[in-house]
Short mmCIF file of C-alpha atoms in Angstrom, two decimals:
data_model
loop_
_atom_site.label_atom_id
_atom_site.label_comp_id
_atom_site.label_asym_id
_atom_site.label_seq_id
_atom_site.Cartn_x
_atom_site.Cartn_y
_atom_site.Cartn_z
CA MET R 1 24.22 -12.52 18.18
CA ARG R 2 25.71 -15.43 16.60
CA ARG R 3 23.25 -18.43 16.02
CA GLY R 4 24.75 -21.64 15.84
CA CYS R 5 23.78 -23.95 13.22
CA SER R 6 23.40 -26.61 15.98
CA ILE R 7 20.10 -25.65 16.73
CA LEU R 8 18.96 -25.82 13.15
CA GLY R 9 15.45 -27.68 14.27
CA SER R 10 14.72 -24.61 16.15
CA ASP R 11 15.79 -22.51 13.17
CA LEU R 12 13.70 -24.34 10.85
CA ILE R 13 10.60 -24.17 13.15
CA LEU R 14 11.18 -20.18 13.53
CA PHE R 15 11.32 -19.57 9.97
CA GLY R 16 8.58 -21.62 9.33
CA LEU R 17 6.23 -19.43 12.00
CA PHE R 18 7.68 -16.17 10.35
CA ALA R 19 7.24 -17.09 6.93
CA ALA R 20 3.70 -18.23 7.95
CA VAL R 21 3.04 -14.81 9.49
CA ALA R 22 4.29 -12.75 6.56
CA VAL R 23 2.56 -15.11 3.74
CA MET R 24 -0.83 -14.86 5.67
CA GLY R 25 -0.45 -11.49 6.69
CA SER R 26 0.03 -10.73 2.83
CA LEU R 27 -2.65 -12.90 1.54
CA ALA R 28 -4.97 -11.12 3.69
CA VAL R 29 -3.96 -7.74 2.43
CA ILE R 30 -5.23 -8.73 -1.20
CA GLY R 31 -8.33 -10.53 0.00
CA GLN R 32 -9.99 -7.81 2.45
CA LYS R 33 -12.54 -5.54 1.14
CA ASN R 34 -12.01 -3.16 3.62
CA PRO R 35 -8.64 -1.11 3.25
CA ILE R 36 -8.34 -0.50 6.87
CA TYR R 37 -8.04 -4.62 7.50
CA SER R 38 -5.61 -4.59 4.26
CA VAL R 39 -3.14 -2.00 6.31
CA LEU R 40 -3.07 -3.86 9.58
CA ALA R 41 -2.81 -7.22 7.90
CA LEU R 42 0.41 -5.98 6.05
CA ILE R 43 1.63 -4.35 9.48
CA LEU R 44 1.36 -8.03 10.58
CA SER R 45 3.31 -9.46 7.80
CA PHE R 46 6.10 -6.78 8.59
CA PHE R 47 6.34 -8.16 11.87
CA GLY R 48 6.75 -11.52 10.50
CA LEU R 49 9.31 -10.13 7.77
CA SER R 50 11.30 -8.42 10.93
CA GLY R 51 11.80 -11.91 12.44
CA LEU R 52 12.91 -13.40 9.70
CA TYR R 53 15.55 -10.60 9.29
CA VAL R 54 16.62 -11.21 13.14
CA LEU R 55 17.02 -15.06 12.00
CA LEU R 56 19.25 -13.55 9.32
CA GLU R 57 21.31 -11.63 12.11
CA ALA R 58 20.02 -8.43 10.58
CA PRO R 59 19.00 -7.19 13.86
CA PHE R 60 19.19 -3.46 12.62
CA VAL R 61 16.97 -3.73 9.56
CA ALA R 62 14.59 -5.83 11.92
CA VAL R 63 14.15 -2.90 13.95
CA VAL R 64 14.19 -0.26 11.17
CA GLN R 65 11.36 -2.33 9.40
CA ILE R 66 9.12 -2.02 12.71
CA ILE R 67 9.84 1.47 13.38
CA ILE R 68 9.98 2.97 9.73
CA TYR R 69 7.81 0.73 8.12
CA ALA R 70 4.97 -0.47 10.58
CA GLY R 71 5.60 2.71 12.45
CA ALA R 72 5.69 5.55 9.94
CA ILE R 73 4.38 4.31 6.40
CA MET R 74 1.92 2.06 7.29
CA VAL R 75 0.58 4.79 9.41
CA LEU R 76 0.66 6.97 6.89
CA PHE R 77 -1.45 4.72 4.70
CA LEU R 78 -4.15 4.39 7.73
CA PHE R 79 -4.19 8.51 7.99
CA VAL R 80 -4.76 8.47 4.26
CA VAL R 81 -7.70 5.44 4.40
CA MET R 82 -9.44 7.10 7.57
CA LEU R 83 -9.09 10.77 5.96
CA LEU R 84 -11.11 9.49 2.71
CA ASN R 85 -13.27 7.31 4.95
CA VAL R 86 -14.19 5.12 1.80
CA PRO R 87 -17.64 3.20 2.58
CA ARG R 88 -16.51 -0.35 3.03
CA GLU R 89 -18.76 -1.62 -0.30
CA ASP R 90 -17.26 0.96 -2.73
CA ALA R 91 -14.03 0.46 -1.34
CA ALA R 92 -12.72 -2.58 -2.83
CA GLU R 93 -15.40 -4.32 -4.97
CA TRP R 94 -14.13 -7.07 -7.08
CA ASP R 95 -14.98 -5.62 -10.23
CA ARG R 96 -16.94 -8.40 -12.33
CA THR R 97 -17.12 -6.11 -15.18
CA HIS R 98 -13.45 -5.68 -15.57
CA PRO R 99 -11.80 -7.30 -18.84
CA TYR R 100 -10.03 -9.34 -16.87
CA TYR R 101 -13.21 -11.68 -15.93
CA ARG R 102 -14.01 -12.19 -19.49
CA PRO R 103 -13.16 -15.84 -20.33
CA ALA R 104 -10.32 -15.30 -23.16
CA PRO R 105 -8.27 -13.15 -21.10
CA ALA R 106 -8.54 -14.93 -17.93
CA VAL R 107 -7.54 -18.39 -19.76
CA LEU R 108 -4.94 -16.78 -21.56
CA GLY R 109 -3.70 -14.99 -18.16
CA SER R 110 -4.02 -17.95 -16.14
CA ALA R 111 -2.24 -19.73 -18.59
CA LEU R 112 0.75 -17.09 -18.81
CA ALA R 113 0.77 -17.02 -15.16
CA ALA R 114 1.29 -20.99 -15.04
CA ALA R 115 3.69 -20.99 -17.50
CA THR R 116 5.63 -18.21 -15.53
CA LEU R 117 5.43 -20.33 -12.21
CA GLY R 118 6.73 -23.45 -13.95
CA LEU R 119 9.47 -21.64 -15.67
CA LEU R 120 10.50 -20.19 -11.90
CA ALA R 121 10.01 -23.18 -10.52
CA TRP R 122 12.37 -25.24 -13.21
CA ALA R 123 14.96 -22.50 -13.04
CA PHE R 124 14.92 -22.74 -9.09
CA SER R 125 15.27 -26.45 -9.16
CA ARG R 126 18.13 -26.07 -11.24
CA THR R 127 20.16 -23.38 -9.57
CA PRO R 128 23.19 -24.83 -7.86
CA GLY R 129 24.18 -23.56 -4.29
CA LEU R 130 20.29 -22.97 -3.05
CA GLY R 131 20.93 -25.85 -0.22
CA ALA R 132 23.86 -24.15 1.28
CA GLY R 133 23.11 -22.82 4.78
CA VAL R 134 22.67 -19.09 4.95
CA ALA R 135 25.04 -18.62 7.67
CA ASP R 136 27.62 -20.97 6.82
CA ALA R 137 30.08 -19.86 4.75
CA ARG R 138 31.06 -16.36 6.25
CA PRO R 139 30.51 -14.55 9.89
CA ALA R 140 27.68 -12.19 10.30
CA ALA R 141 28.24 -8.42 9.42
CA SER R 142 25.39 -6.68 11.37
CA SER R 143 26.79 -4.45 13.83
CA VAL R 144 25.23 -0.86 13.66
CA GLY R 145 28.75 0.55 13.98
CA GLN R 146 29.72 -1.64 10.75
CA LEU R 147 26.69 -0.31 8.96
CA GLY R 148 27.40 3.18 9.23
CA ARG R 149 30.92 3.03 8.40
CA VAL R 150 29.97 1.53 4.98
CA LEU R 151 26.49 3.80 4.48
CA PHE R 152 28.80 6.89 5.08
CA THR R 153 31.76 5.98 3.24
CA ASP R 154 31.23 3.67 0.30
CA TYR R 155 27.45 4.69 0.01
CA MET R 156 27.92 8.40 0.52
CA PHE R 157 26.75 9.97 -2.65
CA ALA R 158 23.64 7.35 -2.53
CA PHE R 159 22.91 8.65 1.12
CA GLU R 160 23.10 12.13 -0.12
CA VAL R 161 20.88 11.75 -3.38
CA THR R 162 18.55 10.01 -1.49
CA SER R 163 17.94 12.66 0.98
CA ILE R 164 17.23 14.86 -2.08
CA LEU R 165 14.72 12.49 -3.32
CA ILE R 166 12.84 12.75 0.29
CA LEU R 167 13.17 16.28 0.19
CA ILE R 168 11.39 16.23 -3.71
CA ALA R 169 8.65 13.58 -2.27
CA MET R 170 7.93 15.81 0.52
CA VAL R 171 7.85 18.94 -1.43
CA GLY R 172 5.62 16.87 -4.24
CA ALA R 173 3.28 15.29 -1.70
CA VAL R 174 2.23 19.01 -0.13
CA ALA R 175 1.83 20.43 -3.79
CA LEU R 176 -0.37 17.41 -4.77
CA ALA R 177 -2.70 16.90 -1.66
CA ARG R 178 -3.08 20.74 -1.32
CA LYS R 179 -6.54 21.91 -1.79
CA ARG R 180 -6.61 24.29 -5.17
CA GLU R 181 -7.68 27.89 -4.38
CA GLN R 182 -9.93 29.20 -7.00
CA MET H 1 18.93 -22.47 7.14
CA PRO H 2 19.68 -22.89 3.33
CA ILE H 3 19.45 -19.87 1.42
CA GLY H 4 17.03 -21.44 -1.21
CA TYR H 5 14.10 -21.49 1.57
CA TYR H 6 14.59 -17.43 2.12
CA LEU H 7 14.54 -16.75 -2.09
CA ALA H 8 11.45 -19.07 -2.15
CA LEU H 9 9.54 -17.48 0.42
CA SER H 10 10.58 -14.08 -1.45
CA GLY H 11 9.26 -15.26 -4.65
CA VAL H 12 5.95 -16.46 -3.02
CA LEU H 13 5.58 -12.95 -1.35
CA PHE H 14 6.38 -11.11 -4.35
CA ALA H 15 3.92 -13.22 -6.40
CA ILE H 16 1.12 -12.38 -3.97
CA GLY H 17 1.72 -8.84 -4.43
CA ALA H 18 1.99 -8.73 -8.10
CA ALA H 19 -1.33 -10.76 -7.70
CA GLY H 20 -2.54 -8.11 -5.69
CA VAL H 21 -1.75 -5.19 -8.09
CA PHE H 22 -3.49 -7.65 -11.05
CA LEU H 23 -6.63 -8.34 -9.50
CA ARG H 24 -7.69 -5.47 -6.78
CA ARG H 25 -9.50 -2.85 -8.06
CA ASN H 26 -8.54 -0.03 -5.23
CA LEU H 27 -5.91 2.08 -5.24
CA ILE H 28 -4.86 2.11 -1.65
CA THR H 29 -4.61 -1.93 -1.90
CA LEU H 30 -2.63 -1.65 -5.11
CA LEU H 31 0.15 0.62 -3.40
CA LEU H 32 -0.20 -1.80 -0.51
CA SER H 33 0.55 -4.52 -3.07
CA VAL H 34 3.48 -2.48 -4.48
CA GLU H 35 4.87 -2.35 -0.73
CA ILE H 36 4.35 -6.14 -0.27
CA MET H 37 6.51 -6.81 -3.73
CA LEU H 38 9.27 -4.22 -2.15
CA ASN H 39 9.41 -5.98 1.07
CA ALA H 40 10.09 -9.51 -0.96
CA VAL H 41 12.91 -8.01 -2.72
CA ASN H 42 14.23 -6.70 0.61
CA LEU H 43 14.23 -10.21 2.13
CA SER H 44 16.41 -11.63 -1.09
CA PHE H 45 18.82 -8.80 -0.42
CA VAL H 46 19.22 -9.50 3.32
CA ALA H 47 19.47 -13.36 2.75
CA PHE H 48 22.20 -12.59 0.08
CA GLY H 49 23.96 -10.38 2.35
CA ARG H 50 24.06 -12.60 4.89
CA GLN H 51 25.41 -15.33 2.95
CA GLN H 52 28.04 -12.84 1.55
CA GLY H 53 28.85 -11.60 5.16
CA SER H 54 28.89 -8.29 3.96
CA VAL H 55 26.44 -5.26 5.12
CA ASP H 56 25.61 -4.14 1.64
CA GLY H 57 22.52 -6.25 1.36
CA GLN H 58 21.44 -4.35 4.77
CA ILE H 59 22.10 -1.22 3.43
CA ILE H 60 20.49 -1.69 -0.01
CA THR H 61 17.54 -2.37 2.06
CA PHE H 62 17.68 1.21 3.99
CA PHE H 63 17.58 2.88 0.36
CA VAL H 64 14.65 0.52 -0.82
CA MET H 65 12.76 1.60 2.30
CA THR H 66 13.51 5.24 1.66
CA VAL H 67 12.23 4.83 -1.89
CA ALA H 68 9.33 2.94 -0.93
CA ALA H 69 8.62 5.96 1.85
CA ALA H 70 8.93 8.59 -0.77
CA GLU H 71 6.62 6.45 -3.13
CA ALA H 72 4.02 5.99 -0.42
CA ALA H 73 3.86 9.88 0.18
CA VAL H 74 3.71 10.63 -3.56
CA GLY H 75 1.02 8.06 -4.39
CA LEU H 76 -1.30 8.77 -1.47
CA ALA H 77 -0.85 12.19 -2.48
CA LEU H 78 -2.23 11.40 -5.74
CA VAL H 79 -4.87 8.98 -4.14
CA ILE H 80 -6.35 11.78 -2.01
CA ALA H 81 -6.28 14.28 -5.25
CA LEU H 82 -8.02 11.97 -7.39
CA PHE H 83 -10.60 11.16 -4.70
CA ARG H 84 -11.28 14.63 -4.78
CA HIS H 85 -12.10 14.72 -8.22
CA ARG H 86 -14.24 11.52 -8.57
CA GLU H 87 -15.07 10.44 -5.06
CA SER H 88 -13.90 7.12 -6.03
CA LEU H 89 -10.62 4.54 -5.39
CA ASN H 90 -11.54 2.63 -8.10
CA PRO H 91 -8.95 2.95 -11.03
CA GLU H 92 -11.47 2.30 -13.69
CA ALA H 93 -13.25 5.50 -12.48
CA PHE H 94 -10.16 7.62 -13.77
CA THR H 95 -10.15 7.52 -17.79
CA SER H 96 -10.12 11.04 -18.82
CA LEU H 97 -6.61 10.22 -20.58
CA LYS H 98 -8.26 7.24 -22.23
CA TRP H 99 -8.40 7.29 -26.10
#
């Protein structure tokens, strides 16, 4: 699984490809009017991210990203979108009457966003070590056995708490979505 | 691959997700934007974990995915319950608690 840094060129090309897929998919999610297309675009974006995880030598995370995220969570979203059967026009209109679209808040918000972006870029340019290769310093730790060993020793408590969290979420979802009897 | 590339991409994805939360008026798209933000953070975790040569970044990613699944389940149940009340997915329609 060790990718040599000698093939930096092909790594860069693959990174650009997967990053483009992820960014385009995410932009399509917030640009679509129809929620169905938003969900499908997000699945596309997850495939791009999965490729990036493979580039980062985390193949198990990449597989889980596809199986759990794209396969389970997004299918849940798709179910709900189709269950509600929201009409296309009402579904995602850009509400022009919203306060964000009045001139003063729009200008203020845009200025704040630009300032935040500038600050972020400034901080980014001053942070040392960003040019260091991600795979240069240490060998990859990516085998499933290694992951499982750490998960069931160091992270045992968090793992068990997670199971309680999922149980609560399950019960809560059923209780919330159930039809109320009179 | 410099780690800065991954961090920059993660920041871009997070910004897209945040913009979606602010700009969209559709509950389902709002939840999807939250998922984009969670994934952006996941990418940072895995990149840092790879740089450190440890599995901790990947394990935190699993926990984030679990929380995302729980959030999606409860959030979508809420969306269904709200839709039954108002026949709308626009957050502006739910103003009963507004003073």
